[in-house]
Structures are given as C-alpha cells and as structure tokens.
mmCIF file of C-alpha atoms in Angstrom:
data_model
loop_
_atom_site.group_PDB
_atom_site.id
_atom_site.type_symbol
_atom_site.label_atom_id
_atom_site.label_comp_id
_atom_site.label_asym_id
_atom_site.label_seq_id
_atom_site.Cartn_x
_atom_site.Cartn_y
_atom_site.Cartn_z
ATOM 1 C CA MET A 1 -14.211 -17.350 -2.529
ATOM 2 C CA HIS A 2 -10.789 -18.091 -1.163
ATOM 3 C CA GLU A 3 -9.940 -18.557 2.504
ATOM 4 C CA ASP A 4 -6.318 -18.891 3.549
ATOM 5 C CA HIS A 5 -5.508 -20.996 6.609
ATOM 6 C CA GLY A 6 -1.772 -21.249 5.870
ATOM 7 C CA PRO A 7 0.984 -20.431 8.330
ATOM 8 C CA VAL A 8 2.162 -16.903 8.990
ATOM 9 C CA ARG A 9 5.330 -16.462 6.934
ATOM 10 C CA TYR A 10 7.903 -13.733 6.750
ATOM 11 C CA GLY A 11 6.612 -11.201 4.275
ATOM 12 C CA PRO A 12 8.486 -8.927 1.871
ATOM 13 C CA PRO A 13 9.149 -5.291 2.815
ATOM 14 C CA ALA A 14 7.163 -2.509 1.220
ATOM 15 C CA PRO A 15 8.717 -1.176 -1.996
ATOM 16 C CA ASP A 16 11.867 0.773 -1.127
ATOM 17 C CA PRO A 17 11.666 4.495 -1.955
ATOM 18 C CA GLY A 18 15.353 4.434 -2.835
ATOM 19 C CA LEU A 19 15.634 8.140 -1.940
ATOM 20 C CA PRO A 20 17.550 10.061 0.748
ATOM 21 C CA VAL A 21 15.799 11.447 3.825
ATOM 22 C CA LEU A 22 14.463 14.962 3.277
ATOM 23 C CA PRO A 23 16.903 17.240 5.172
ATOM 24 C CA GLU A 24 14.079 19.333 6.641
ATOM 25 C CA LEU A 25 12.506 16.260 8.250
ATOM 26 C CA ALA A 26 15.880 15.038 9.487
ATOM 27 C CA ALA A 27 16.418 18.404 11.190
ATOM 28 C CA VAL A 28 13.063 18.196 12.999
ATOM 29 C CA LEU A 29 13.844 14.649 14.142
ATOM 30 C CA THR A 30 17.284 15.707 15.380
ATOM 31 C CA ALA A 31 15.805 18.601 17.344
ATOM 32 C CA ALA A 32 13.453 16.156 19.127
ATOM 33 C CA ALA A 33 16.096 13.486 19.785
ATOM 34 C CA ASP A 34 16.202 14.238 23.520
ATOM 35 C CA ARG A 35 12.521 13.427 24.034
ATOM 36 C CA THR A 36 12.496 10.539 26.496
ATOM 37 C CA ARG A 37 8.783 9.695 26.575
ATOM 38 C CA ALA A 38 6.680 7.961 24.000
ATOM 39 C CA GLU A 39 3.498 9.580 22.732
ATOM 40 C CA PRO A 40 0.348 8.636 24.665
ATOM 41 C CA PRO A 41 -1.693 5.750 23.210
ATOM 42 C CA GLY A 42 -3.130 6.876 19.888
ATOM 43 C CA GLY A 43 -0.772 9.847 19.624
ATOM 44 C CA GLY A 44 -0.654 13.274 21.256
ATOM 45 C CA ARG A 45 -2.837 16.226 20.365
ATOM 46 C CA THR A 46 -0.270 17.927 18.092
ATOM 47 C CA LEU A 47 0.220 14.801 15.989
ATOM 48 C CA ARG A 48 -3.485 14.108 15.699
ATOM 49 C CA GLU A 49 -4.205 17.730 14.822
ATOM 50 C CA ALA A 50 -1.650 17.519 12.013
ATOM 51 C CA ALA A 51 -3.365 14.371 10.713
ATOM 52 C CA ARG A 52 -6.726 16.146 10.922
ATOM 53 C CA GLY A 53 -5.377 18.962 8.748
ATOM 54 C CA TYR A 54 -3.910 16.475 6.265
ATOM 55 C CA TRP A 55 -7.283 14.789 5.759
ATOM 56 C CA ASP A 56 -9.162 18.076 5.841
ATOM 57 C CA ARG A 57 -7.193 19.206 2.773
ATOM 58 C CA ARG A 58 -8.416 16.052 1.043
ATOM 59 C CA GLY A 59 -12.074 16.675 1.782
ATOM 60 C CA LEU A 60 -12.335 14.369 4.800
ATOM 61 C CA HIS A 61 -13.400 16.553 7.686
ATOM 62 C CA GLY A 62 -13.585 15.817 11.400
ATOM 63 C CA PRO A 63 -11.918 16.630 14.711
ATOM 64 C CA PRO A 64 -8.609 15.193 15.978
ATOM 65 C CA GLU A 65 -10.622 13.160 18.509
ATOM 66 C CA HIS A 66 -11.549 10.855 15.595
ATOM 67 C CA ILE A 67 -7.892 10.067 14.839
ATOM 68 C CA VAL A 68 -5.450 7.483 16.184
ATOM 69 C CA ALA A 69 -1.710 7.211 15.500
ATOM 70 C CA ALA A 70 0.403 4.081 15.808
ATOM 71 C CA PRO A 71 3.994 2.984 15.076
ATOM 72 C CA GLY A 72 3.316 1.724 11.549
ATOM 73 C CA ASP A 73 0.444 0.314 9.554
ATOM 74 C CA GLN A 74 0.885 -3.289 10.683
ATOM 75 C CA PRO A 75 0.125 -2.779 14.404
ATOM 76 C CA LEU A 76 -2.564 -0.288 13.431
ATOM 77 C CA LEU A 77 -4.336 -2.698 11.079
ATOM 78 C CA LEU A 78 -3.954 -5.508 13.597
ATOM 79 C CA ALA A 79 -5.653 -3.340 16.238
ATOM 80 C CA LEU A 80 -8.420 -2.351 13.820
ATOM 81 C CA VAL A 81 -9.187 -5.933 12.831
ATOM 82 C CA ALA A 82 -9.141 -6.938 16.499
ATOM 83 C CA ALA A 83 -11.601 -4.133 17.275
ATOM 84 C CA HIS A 84 -14.136 -5.611 14.845
ATOM 85 C CA GLY A 85 -15.932 -8.894 15.284
ATOM 86 C CA GLY A 86 -16.563 -11.347 12.474
ATOM 87 C CA ASP A 87 -14.839 -12.466 9.295
ATOM 88 C CA VAL A 88 -12.583 -10.315 7.117
ATOM 89 C CA LEU A 89 -12.792 -9.848 3.341
ATOM 90 C CA MET A 90 -10.034 -8.403 1.160
ATOM 91 C CA PRO A 91 -9.165 -8.269 -2.535
ATOM 92 C CA ARG A 92 -6.941 -10.769 -4.311
ATOM 93 C CA PRO A 93 -4.119 -9.903 -4.674
ATOM 94 C CA CYS A 94 -3.645 -7.694 -1.621
ATOM 95 C CA PRO A 95 -0.736 -6.320 0.450
ATOM 96 C CA ALA A 96 1.410 -9.098 1.870
ATOM 97 C CA THR A 97 0.722 -8.125 5.492
ATOM 98 C CA TRP A 98 -3.078 -8.221 5.407
ATOM 99 C CA MET A 99 -3.775 -11.944 5.466
ATOM 100 C CA PRO A 100 -1.222 -12.662 8.232
ATOM 101 C CA GLN A 101 -2.908 -10.001 10.397
ATOM 102 C CA ALA A 102 -6.205 -11.863 10.248
ATOM 103 C CA ARG A 103 -4.522 -15.221 10.808
ATOM 104 C CA LEU A 104 -2.696 -13.957 13.891
ATOM 105 C CA LEU A 105 -6.074 -13.047 15.363
ATOM 106 C CA GLY A 106 -7.614 -16.376 14.375
ATOM 107 C CA ARG A 107 -10.101 -14.628 12.095
ATOM 108 C CA PRO A 108 -11.481 -16.330 8.988
ATOM 109 C CA ALA A 109 -10.324 -14.218 6.036
ATOM 110 C CA TYR A 110 -11.515 -14.461 2.445
ATOM 111 C CA GLN A 111 -10.028 -12.967 -0.689
ATOM 112 C CA VAL A 112 -12.360 -11.636 -3.360
ATOM 113 C CA PRO A 113 -11.330 -11.390 -7.029
ATOM 114 C CA THR A 114 -10.743 -7.944 -8.486
ATOM 115 C CA SER A 115 -11.819 -6.717 -11.894
ATOM 116 C CA ALA A 116 -9.605 -6.922 -14.968
ATOM 117 C CA GLU A 117 -9.295 -3.141 -14.880
ATOM 118 C CA CYS A 118 -7.485 -2.697 -11.566
ATOM 119 C CA GLY A 119 -6.552 -4.233 -8.250
ATOM 120 C CA GLY A 120 -7.120 -3.087 -4.691
ATOM 121 C CA VAL A 121 -10.929 -3.048 -4.782
ATOM 122 C CA PRO A 122 -12.995 -6.240 -5.082
ATOM 123 C CA ASP A 123 -15.322 -6.754 -7.991
ATOM 124 C CA PRO A 124 -18.765 -5.756 -6.626
ATOM 125 C CA TYR A 125 -20.554 -8.847 -7.920
ATOM 126 C CA ALA A 126 -17.824 -11.182 -6.676
ATOM 127 C CA LEU A 127 -18.040 -9.420 -3.304
ATOM 128 C CA LEU A 128 -21.778 -10.029 -3.036
ATOM 129 C CA GLU A 129 -21.363 -13.665 -4.047
ATOM 130 C CA THR A 130 -18.571 -14.152 -1.495
ATOM 131 C CA VAL A 131 -20.679 -12.661 1.294
ATOM 132 C CA ARG A 132 -23.570 -14.941 0.311
ATOM 133 C CA ARG A 133 -21.373 -18.060 0.331
ATOM 134 C CA VAL A 134 -19.668 -17.202 3.621
ATOM 135 C CA ARG A 135 -23.029 -16.727 5.323
ATOM 136 C CA ALA A 136 -24.376 -19.916 3.780
ATOM 137 C CA GLU A 137 -21.442 -21.761 5.353
ATOM 138 C CA GLY A 138 -22.131 -20.242 8.773
ATOM 139 C CA GLY A 139 -19.610 -17.402 8.612
ATOM 140 C CA ARG A 140 -20.083 -13.803 9.758
ATOM 141 C CA PRO A 141 -18.561 -11.377 7.232
ATOM 142 C CA LYS A 142 -18.197 -8.026 8.992
ATOM 143 C CA LEU A 143 -15.158 -6.221 7.601
ATOM 144 C CA LEU A 144 -13.817 -5.334 4.139
ATOM 145 C CA VAL A 145 -10.242 -4.060 3.736
ATOM 146 C CA LEU A 146 -9.387 -2.403 0.412
ATOM 147 C CA SER A 147 -6.956 0.063 -1.156
ATOM 148 C CA VAL A 148 -7.976 2.471 -3.909
ATOM 149 C CA ALA A 149 -4.311 3.166 -4.739
ATOM 150 C CA ASP A 150 -3.005 -0.347 -4.519
ATOM 151 C CA ASP A 151 -0.020 -2.373 -3.463
ATOM 152 C CA PRO A 152 0.785 -4.739 -5.137
ATOM 153 C CA THR A 153 -0.840 -3.890 -8.479
ATOM 154 C CA ALA A 154 0.131 -0.163 -8.555
ATOM 155 C CA THR A 155 -3.288 0.681 -9.991
ATOM 156 C CA VAL A 156 -5.850 3.302 -8.954
ATOM 157 C CA ALA A 157 -9.430 2.081 -8.921
ATOM 158 C CA PRO A 158 -11.818 4.273 -10.946
ATOM 159 C CA PRO A 159 -14.436 6.143 -8.889
ATOM 160 C CA GLU A 160 -17.402 4.236 -10.345
ATOM 161 C CA LEU A 161 -15.914 0.894 -9.290
ATOM 162 C CA VAL A 162 -15.116 2.228 -5.815
ATOM 163 C CA ARG A 163 -18.676 3.458 -5.477
ATOM 164 C CA GLU A 164 -20.226 0.164 -6.586
ATOM 165 C CA ALA A 165 -17.985 -1.922 -4.323
ATOM 166 C CA CYS A 166 -18.598 0.302 -1.305
ATOM 167 C CA GLU A 167 -22.357 0.365 -1.849
ATOM 168 C CA ALA A 168 -22.352 -3.431 -2.096
ATOM 169 C CA ALA A 169 -20.289 -3.754 1.106
ATOM 170 C CA VAL A 170 -22.338 -1.286 3.137
ATOM 171 C CA GLY A 171 -25.552 -2.813 1.834
ATOM 172 C CA GLU A 172 -24.414 -6.131 3.323
ATOM 173 C CA GLY A 173 -23.551 -4.565 6.668
ATOM 174 C CA LEU A 174 -19.761 -4.581 6.227
ATOM 175 C CA HIS A 175 -17.531 -1.923 7.717
ATOM 176 C CA ILE A 176 -14.782 -0.765 5.339
ATOM 177 C CA ILE A 177 -11.129 -0.105 6.144
ATOM 178 C CA SER A 178 -9.671 1.974 3.327
ATOM 179 C CA ASP A 179 -5.861 1.822 3.218
ATOM 180 C CA GLU A 180 -4.817 5.055 1.514
ATOM 181 C CA THR A 181 -1.075 4.781 2.109
ATOM 182 C CA TRP A 182 -0.302 5.276 -1.580
ATOM 183 C CA ARG A 183 -2.777 8.031 -2.435
ATOM 184 C CA ASP A 184 -0.067 10.734 -2.578
ATOM 185 C CA THR A 185 2.174 8.673 -4.878
ATOM 186 C CA VAL A 186 -0.082 8.870 -7.954
ATOM 187 C CA HIS A 187 2.202 9.303 -10.951
ATOM 188 C CA ARG A 188 -0.059 11.637 -12.924
ATOM 189 C CA PRO A 189 -2.313 13.388 -10.420
ATOM 190 C CA ARG A 190 -3.848 15.666 -13.053
ATOM 191 C CA ASP A 191 -4.953 12.672 -15.106
ATOM 192 C CA THR A 192 -6.007 10.332 -12.280
ATOM 193 C CA VAL A 193 -9.129 10.685 -10.153
ATOM 194 C CA LEU A 194 -8.755 9.084 -6.736
ATOM 195 C CA LEU A 195 -11.933 8.835 -4.699
ATOM 196 C CA SER A 196 -11.787 7.788 -1.057
ATOM 197 C CA PRO A 197 -14.542 5.437 0.108
ATOM 198 C CA ALA A 198 -14.925 7.786 3.097
ATOM 199 C CA GLU A 199 -16.150 10.505 0.733
ATOM 200 C CA MET A 200 -19.176 8.448 -0.299
ATOM 201 C CA CYS A 201 -19.810 6.340 2.819
ATOM 202 C CA PRO A 202 -18.565 8.564 5.667
ATOM 203 C CA ASP A 203 -20.366 6.633 8.409
ATOM 204 C CA ASP A 204 -19.056 3.222 7.360
ATOM 205 C CA VAL A 205 -15.374 3.771 6.500
ATOM 206 C CA THR A 206 -12.225 3.947 8.591
ATOM 207 C CA VAL A 207 -9.291 5.384 6.638
ATOM 208 C CA ILE A 208 -5.697 4.394 7.424
ATOM 209 C CA SER A 209 -2.456 5.726 5.993
ATOM 210 C CA ASP A 210 1.153 4.779 6.597
ATOM 211 C CA LEU A 211 3.245 7.928 6.272
ATOM 212 C CA SER A 212 6.057 5.976 4.631
ATOM 213 C CA GLY A 213 3.955 5.817 1.485
ATOM 214 C CA ALA A 214 4.886 9.382 0.548
ATOM 215 C CA LEU A 215 5.653 11.633 3.513
ATOM 216 C CA THR A 216 8.350 10.046 5.674
ATOM 217 C CA PRO A 217 11.183 7.504 5.358
ATOM 218 C CA ALA A 218 10.211 3.848 5.601
ATOM 219 C CA ALA A 219 12.504 3.483 8.633
ATOM 220 C CA TRP A 220 10.358 5.925 10.642
ATOM 221 C CA PRO A 221 7.295 3.821 11.564
ATOM 222 C CA LEU A 222 4.139 5.887 11.841
ATOM 223 C CA ALA A 223 0.595 5.416 10.595
ATOM 224 C CA VAL A 224 -2.685 7.176 11.295
ATOM 225 C CA ALA A 225 -6.341 6.123 11.236
ATOM 226 C CA ARG A 226 -9.423 8.288 10.825
ATOM 227 C CA PHE A 227 -12.661 6.907 12.299
ATOM 228 C CA PRO A 228 -16.229 7.798 11.325
ATOM 229 C CA GLY A 229 -17.861 10.546 13.364
ATOM 230 C CA THR A 230 -20.570 8.234 14.719
ATOM 231 C CA GLY A 231 -21.274 6.434 17.962
ATOM 232 C CA ARG A 232 -20.113 3.212 16.339
ATOM 233 C CA GLY A 233 -16.949 4.962 15.182
ATOM 234 C CA ALA A 234 -16.252 6.132 18.737
ATOM 235 C CA VAL A 235 -16.625 2.570 20.025
ATOM 236 C CA LEU A 236 -14.266 1.224 17.369
ATOM 237 C CA ARG A 237 -11.716 3.931 18.135
ATOM 238 C CA ALA A 238 -11.845 3.100 21.856
ATOM 239 C CA ARG A 239 -11.396 -0.615 21.150
ATOM 240 C CA THR A 240 -8.502 0.123 18.794
ATOM 241 C CA LEU A 241 -6.815 2.228 21.480
ATOM 242 C CA ASP A 242 -7.263 -0.628 23.949
ATOM 243 C CA VAL A 243 -5.470 -3.036 21.606
ATOM 244 C CA LEU A 244 -2.649 -0.599 20.817
ATOM 245 C CA THR A 245 -2.168 -0.017 24.541
ATOM 246 C CA ALA A 246 -2.090 -3.749 25.248
ATOM 247 C CA LEU A 247 0.506 -4.195 22.495
ATOM 248 C CA GLY A 248 2.602 -1.288 23.748
ATOM 249 C CA ALA A 249 2.276 0.074 20.217
ATOM 250 C CA LEU A 250 3.111 3.702 21.007
ATOM 251 C CA VAL A 251 4.588 6.311 18.675
ATOM 252 C CA ALA A 252 8.220 7.062 19.556
ATOM 253 C CA GLY A 253 8.525 10.496 21.149
ATOM 254 C CA PRO A 254 11.265 11.820 18.844
ATOM 255 C CA LEU A 255 9.351 10.714 15.739
ATOM 256 C CA ALA A 256 6.125 12.540 16.551
ATOM 257 C CA PRO A 257 7.297 16.111 15.735
ATOM 258 C CA SER A 258 8.777 15.084 12.373
ATOM 259 C CA ALA A 259 5.630 13.138 11.501
ATOM 260 C CA ALA A 260 3.456 16.107 12.461
ATOM 261 C CA HIS A 261 5.698 18.351 10.358
ATOM 262 C CA ALA A 262 5.341 16.032 7.352
ATOM 263 C CA LEU A 263 1.565 15.821 7.798
ATOM 264 C CA GLY A 264 1.469 19.626 7.787
ATOM 265 C CA GLU A 265 2.849 19.461 4.222
ATOM 266 C CA PRO A 266 5.124 22.501 4.105
ATOM 267 C CA GLU A 267 6.493 23.369 0.674
ATOM 268 C CA ALA A 268 9.658 21.250 1.007
ATOM 269 C CA VAL A 269 7.574 18.168 1.801
ATOM 270 C CA ARG A 270 5.112 18.855 -1.007
ATOM 271 C CA GLU A 271 7.953 19.314 -3.479
ATOM 272 C CA ARG A 272 9.619 16.053 -2.410
ATOM 273 C CA VAL A 273 6.315 14.194 -2.781
ATOM 274 C CA ARG A 274 5.831 15.628 -6.286
ATOM 275 C CA GLN A 275 9.409 14.868 -7.327
ATOM 276 C CA ALA A 276 9.325 11.316 -5.976
ATOM 277 C CA ALA A 277 5.969 10.495 -7.606
ATOM 278 C CA ARG A 278 7.172 11.860 -10.930
ATOM 279 C CA LEU A 279 10.484 9.960 -10.759
ATOM 280 C CA HIS A 280 8.954 6.618 -9.770
ATOM 281 C CA GLY A 281 6.279 7.116 -12.402
ATOM 282 C CA ARG A 282 8.844 7.640 -15.157
ATOM 283 C CA VAL A 283 10.900 4.631 -14.105
ATOM 284 C CA ALA A 284 7.817 2.437 -13.602
ATOM 285 C CA ALA A 285 6.639 3.313 -17.121
ATOM 286 C CA ALA A 286 10.031 2.240 -18.492
ATOM 287 C CA VAL A 287 9.870 -1.025 -16.535
ATOM 288 C CA HIS A 288 6.340 -1.569 -17.852
ATOM 289 C CA ARG A 289 7.520 -1.125 -21.447
ATOM 290 C CA THR A 290 10.273 -3.680 -20.838
ATOM 291 C CA VAL A 291 7.835 -6.188 -19.319
ATOM 292 C CA LEU A 292 5.480 -5.888 -22.293
ATOM 293 C CA GLY A 293 8.432 -5.995 -24.692
ATOM 294 C CA VAL A 294 9.396 -9.514 -23.618
ATOM 295 C CA GLY A 295 5.821 -10.743 -23.992
ATOM 296 C CA ALA A 296 4.777 -10.640 -20.330
ATOM 297 C CA LEU A 297 1.723 -8.829 -18.983
ATOM 298 C CA ALA A 298 1.169 -5.980 -16.499
ATOM 299 C CA ARG A 299 -1.425 -3.310 -15.907
ATOM 300 C CA PRO A 300 -0.003 0.182 -16.499
ATOM 301 C CA PRO A 301 1.373 1.407 -13.136
ATOM 302 C CA GLN A 302 -0.447 4.472 -11.826
ATOM 303 C CA ALA A 303 0.855 4.903 -8.269
ATOM 304 C CA GLY A 304 3.548 3.778 -5.891
ATOM 305 C CA ARG A 305 7.072 2.486 -6.411
ATOM 306 C CA HIS A 306 6.450 -0.798 -8.177
ATOM 307 C CA LEU A 307 4.353 -2.704 -10.682
ATOM 308 C CA TYR A 308 2.853 -6.171 -10.789
ATOM 309 C CA ALA A 309 3.927 -8.382 -13.671
ATOM 310 C CA ASP A 310 2.450 -11.637 -14.940
ATOM 311 C CA LEU A 311 5.126 -13.773 -16.581
ATOM 312 C CA GLY A 312 2.673 -16.526 -17.425
ATOM 313 C CA PRO A 313 3.216 -16.094 -21.191
ATOM 314 C CA LEU A 314 6.901 -16.968 -20.595
ATOM 315 C CA ARG A 315 6.061 -20.200 -18.755
ATOM 316 C CA ALA A 316 7.820 -22.540 -21.197
ATOM 317 C CA ARG A 317 11.149 -20.711 -21.046
ATOM 318 C CA LEU A 318 10.872 -20.334 -17.256
ATOM 319 C CA ALA A 319 10.209 -24.066 -16.883
ATOM 320 C CA ALA A 320 13.386 -24.760 -18.838
ATOM 321 C CA LEU A 321 15.191 -22.681 -16.204
ATOM 322 C CA GLY A 322 13.575 -24.689 -13.400
ATOM 323 C CA VAL A 323 11.004 -22.012 -12.564
ATOM 324 C CA THR A 324 7.474 -23.422 -12.357
ATOM 325 C CA ASP A 325 5.723 -21.359 -9.685
ATOM 326 C CA SER A 326 5.840 -17.888 -8.129
ATOM 327 C CA MET A 327 8.060 -18.994 -5.248
ATOM 328 C CA GLU A 328 10.720 -20.217 -7.665
ATOM 329 C CA LEU A 329 10.191 -17.103 -9.784
ATOM 330 C CA GLU A 330 10.776 -14.928 -6.728
ATOM 331 C CA GLU A 331 14.035 -16.725 -5.970
ATOM 332 C CA HIS A 332 15.215 -16.572 -9.587
ATOM 333 C CA LEU A 333 14.498 -12.875 -10.145
ATOM 334 C CA THR A 334 15.660 -11.759 -6.716
ATOM 335 C CA ASP A 335 18.986 -13.430 -7.435
ATOM 336 C CA ARG A 336 19.165 -12.191 -11.039
ATOM 337 C CA LEU A 337 18.109 -8.591 -10.303
ATOM 338 C CA GLY A 338 19.901 -8.284 -6.974
ATOM 339 C CA ALA A 339 16.798 -6.765 -5.343
ATOM 340 C CA PRO A 340 13.738 -8.161 -3.532
ATOM 341 C CA THR A 341 11.244 -9.395 -6.132
ATOM 342 C CA PRO A 342 8.384 -10.984 -4.157
ATOM 343 C CA GLY A 343 6.230 -13.526 -5.945
ATOM 344 C CA GLY A 344 2.478 -13.317 -6.276
ATOM 345 C CA HIS A 345 1.947 -15.997 -3.603
ATOM 346 C CA ARG A 346 2.993 -13.357 -1.055
ATOM 347 C CA PHE A 347 -0.052 -11.309 -2.024
ATOM 348 C CA GLY A 348 -2.605 -14.118 -2.061
ATOM 349 C CA ASP A 349 -2.314 -15.099 -5.717
ATOM 350 C CA GLU A 350 -2.172 -18.776 -6.570
ATOM 351 C CA LEU A 351 1.285 -20.318 -6.259
ATOM 352 C CA GLY A 352 1.119 -21.606 -9.831
ATOM 353 C CA ALA A 353 0.569 -18.125 -11.252
ATOM 354 C CA LEU A 354 3.897 -16.641 -12.376
ATOM 355 C CA ARG A 355 3.417 -13.150 -10.966
ATOM 356 C CA VAL A 356 5.874 -10.831 -9.209
ATOM 357 C CA ARG A 357 6.044 -7.326 -7.797
ATOM 358 C CA LEU A 358 8.865 -5.354 -9.389
ATOM 359 C CA SER A 359 10.170 -2.319 -7.482
ATOM 360 C CA THR A 360 11.506 0.883 -9.007
ATOM 361 C CA GLY A 361 13.572 2.005 -5.987
ATOM 362 C CA PRO A 362 16.645 -0.127 -6.801
ATOM 363 C CA LEU A 363 16.796 1.446 -10.293
ATOM 364 C CA LEU A 364 17.280 5.030 -9.085
ATOM 365 C CA GLY A 365 20.983 4.790 -8.266
ATOM 366 C CA ALA A 366 23.506 2.966 -6.103
ATOM 367 C CA THR A 367 24.610 5.929 -3.970
ATOM 368 C CA PRO A 368 22.821 8.801 -2.180
ATOM 369 C CA ALA A 369 24.355 11.239 -4.683
ATOM 370 C CA GLU A 370 23.035 9.263 -7.652
ATOM 371 C CA ARG A 371 19.574 9.012 -6.107
ATOM 372 C CA ARG A 372 19.473 12.762 -5.404
ATOM 373 C CA GLU A 373 20.465 13.391 -9.004
ATOM 374 C CA SER A 374 17.662 11.105 -10.197
ATOM 375 C CA LEU A 375 15.197 13.027 -8.067
ATOM 376 C CA THR A 376 15.968 16.431 -9.560
ATOM 377 C CA ALA A 377 16.839 15.523 -13.150
ATOM 378 C CA ALA A 378 14.553 16.831 -15.887
ATOM 379 C CA GLU A 379 15.051 13.563 -17.795
ATOM 380 C CA PRO A 380 15.970 10.911 -15.199
ATOM 381 C CA LEU A 381 15.839 8.057 -17.725
ATOM 382 C CA GLU A 382 18.775 9.651 -19.566
ATOM 383 C CA LEU A 383 21.078 9.627 -16.535
ATOM 384 C CA PRO A 384 23.898 7.097 -17.027
ATOM 385 C CA HIS A 385 23.262 5.259 -13.756
ATOM 386 C CA VAL A 386 19.520 4.948 -14.438
ATOM 387 C CA GLU A 387 20.193 3.838 -18.008
ATOM 388 C CA ARG A 388 22.590 1.163 -16.751
ATOM 389 C CA ALA A 389 20.121 -0.088 -14.132
ATOM 390 C CA LEU A 390 17.270 -0.283 -16.655
ATOM 391 C CA GLY A 391 19.627 -2.025 -19.084
ATOM 392 C CA ARG A 392 20.491 -4.695 -16.519
ATOM 393 C CA PHE A 393 16.799 -5.144 -15.796
ATOM 394 C CA ALA A 394 15.980 -5.500 -19.482
ATOM 395 C CA THR A 395 18.770 -8.055 -19.947
ATOM 396 C CA ALA A 396 17.491 -10.153 -17.034
ATOM 397 C CA LEU A 397 13.962 -10.209 -18.475
ATOM 398 C CA ASP A 398 15.133 -10.791 -22.018
ATOM 399 C CA GLU A 399 16.724 -14.043 -20.865
ATOM 400 C CA LEU A 400 13.237 -15.328 -20.035
ATOM 401 C CA ARG A 401 11.733 -15.250 -23.499
#
C-alpha cells in the first residue's frame, strides 16, 4: 500500500503524436470557427450522440443521456473523483495526472502494485490486501481508477487479469473508472485482445476517453465519459455535471463539430488511426530493441506512443555520470535526447528506481513533410530521417552502459 501526500507538481505532457492534423478534421473545425457559444455543460446532443455511436461500435450500448463531454480528460477525471465519496485506488505506476487530481480534492489516494505481466490494472490480490489495510486504518476505499491500455507502461492487460481485478474491486464495493484513452492505439489489433471492464461489470464501471489518444490532435481538448445505465449511474452523472459546471469546464463551441466528426469514424479518420498505430508500433518496437540491447529492461510496447524503460541494470554507469535517481535520469535524458523524457517518479514509482517513459513522437521527423512521409511509408524505419533519429537515440543509450 502506498499513499502519496506530496505536493502537486507540474506534470509531463502526454506523449506527443508527432503527426500533422488530419486535413478533414481541420476543415470541419474551420467551418465551425464562427461559433460563439460553448457547448452546454456535458456537451450538446450531437456530440453525445456521436460518442454513443463510438461506444456502440465497441459493444458498449446505451443512450446519449448516459454520456458527458468535457474539455479534456483532466477536468473530466477531477469531476468524476469529486462526484464519488471516499478514498481512491490506482495502479503503480499510473498516468502522471491521476495522483494530483486526488490530492487537489484532498482525497486519500493509494497506489496498488501491478503484475509483472503488464501495467495499468492492479494485481487482484494486492488490490484486496490494500483495501483490507486501508479499512483497518479507518479509510473508506470507494473508487478504483485503471487503464487496460496503459500510459505509462504501453501495455494491454490480458482479459483474464482485467476480469479478476474488476471482480475483486466490485466485490469490495468499489466503483471503477476505466480510462480507455489508448484503446484505439493498439499496435497489433489482430493479435491483441482488449476487454473493457464495462463489458463484464456494466453496472459498476464508468468509462472515460480522451480523444487525443487516437482521434483528434492533442491541442484540441475533449474527453467523454460513459456512465452505467443505473440509478446510481444517473446520480454520478448529475454530480459530475455539477462539478464541470462549477469549474466552467465546457467544450469549446468550434471544437464540438470536429470532435463529433472524429467520433463518427469516417474512413479518413479510421485510416489515420490505423496508420498512426502502425507507425508508432514499428518505431516503439525499434526503441524497445535498443533498450534491451544496452542491457536495460522494458515490457514490449503494445499500445500508445511510448514505452516504459527500467535502466536499473545500468545503475553503476549512470552513477558515474551523476545520475542516481529518476529525477536526475529525467534531466539527463531529456537534455541528451532533446525531447521530454519523464522519470518514473512522475508516475508514482519510487524515486530511486531508474525508470523513464520514452516517447516515439520525436523520432518520426523534424518537419511536417517528414512526419507525413513517415505516416505513409511502407517501411518507415528505412526512411533516412527516421534512421537518423533512431541512431541518435541508440547513441545516447549506448553511452549509459
């Protein structure tokens, strides 16, 4: 059991997609640029209907009245945590924004170890033990936040582990928030089974997704939440809307049509999602080979635009360079690679553990033209600009062994 009472610190940005805006989405945004009103709290009917269709195609059915939209996942998660009483549990490591959300609300938050196989979902037995200890100390564990397709570890939790963890959580009376921002970024969708907790525990799971994971540019803040179709779900949705309204967290009017268009998944959007997942997957696999080649450790990346590396085996050489913890490792690699390389302490790992999140976006090219070429190339790793970027990365890591 690990509770964090530290100060709220500036956190690293989500991994940069490194890709140009899809022209079709830019055109929809431009056409709506003269909209002068924000969306109503929770999003207008058209936007929520588009989100309903998006989830319906993934086997999660329900009306648009069960959906809420917000300007990004951070205000949305903040509102969701505020809508629930009690203490919050989350895996370790977890996205850099989760723990600060709980701290801002003054909520006790506990991180639960994950299995050796993957991140994002707590080990079921560790979860039960954490709940027992928290209650024994007078706490009230009420909420579990998890991510089947995970930032920071870039892994996808196998269905059996998801099922066991969710059954353990629901059996202890916890509500589950399933962050599925990265579900559409799976590198090999034909070989990877992704099961949403809402498929097995529909009455006890709220699903959230930030569209910047796969559908829209990171600079266009929009996230959606899908609540259970129960009386309790309706109460939680109403409370969440109250918090979003109090925060003034409304979706920008011009953004709503482009977000609805992306959620509708026309062919151009689907093709971009496929191309981007394939490209980041190829580059992430190359980065993974380099990490293992210098003697460091990392789980094979399965989703997203990054991977999570453990440079603990290189501790002696790093110490000779003045790097003894993840904060110093972050500074060293960010400077050496010329790109944000957040240390594991950002994600709740121990400061002494030499872990970092490595992003693939900066390796796709230095100009929009190079990045577009990377996106459409049959063999992106053979492009000169990608080869050079991977070579610089390999040189920087090779210096550490």
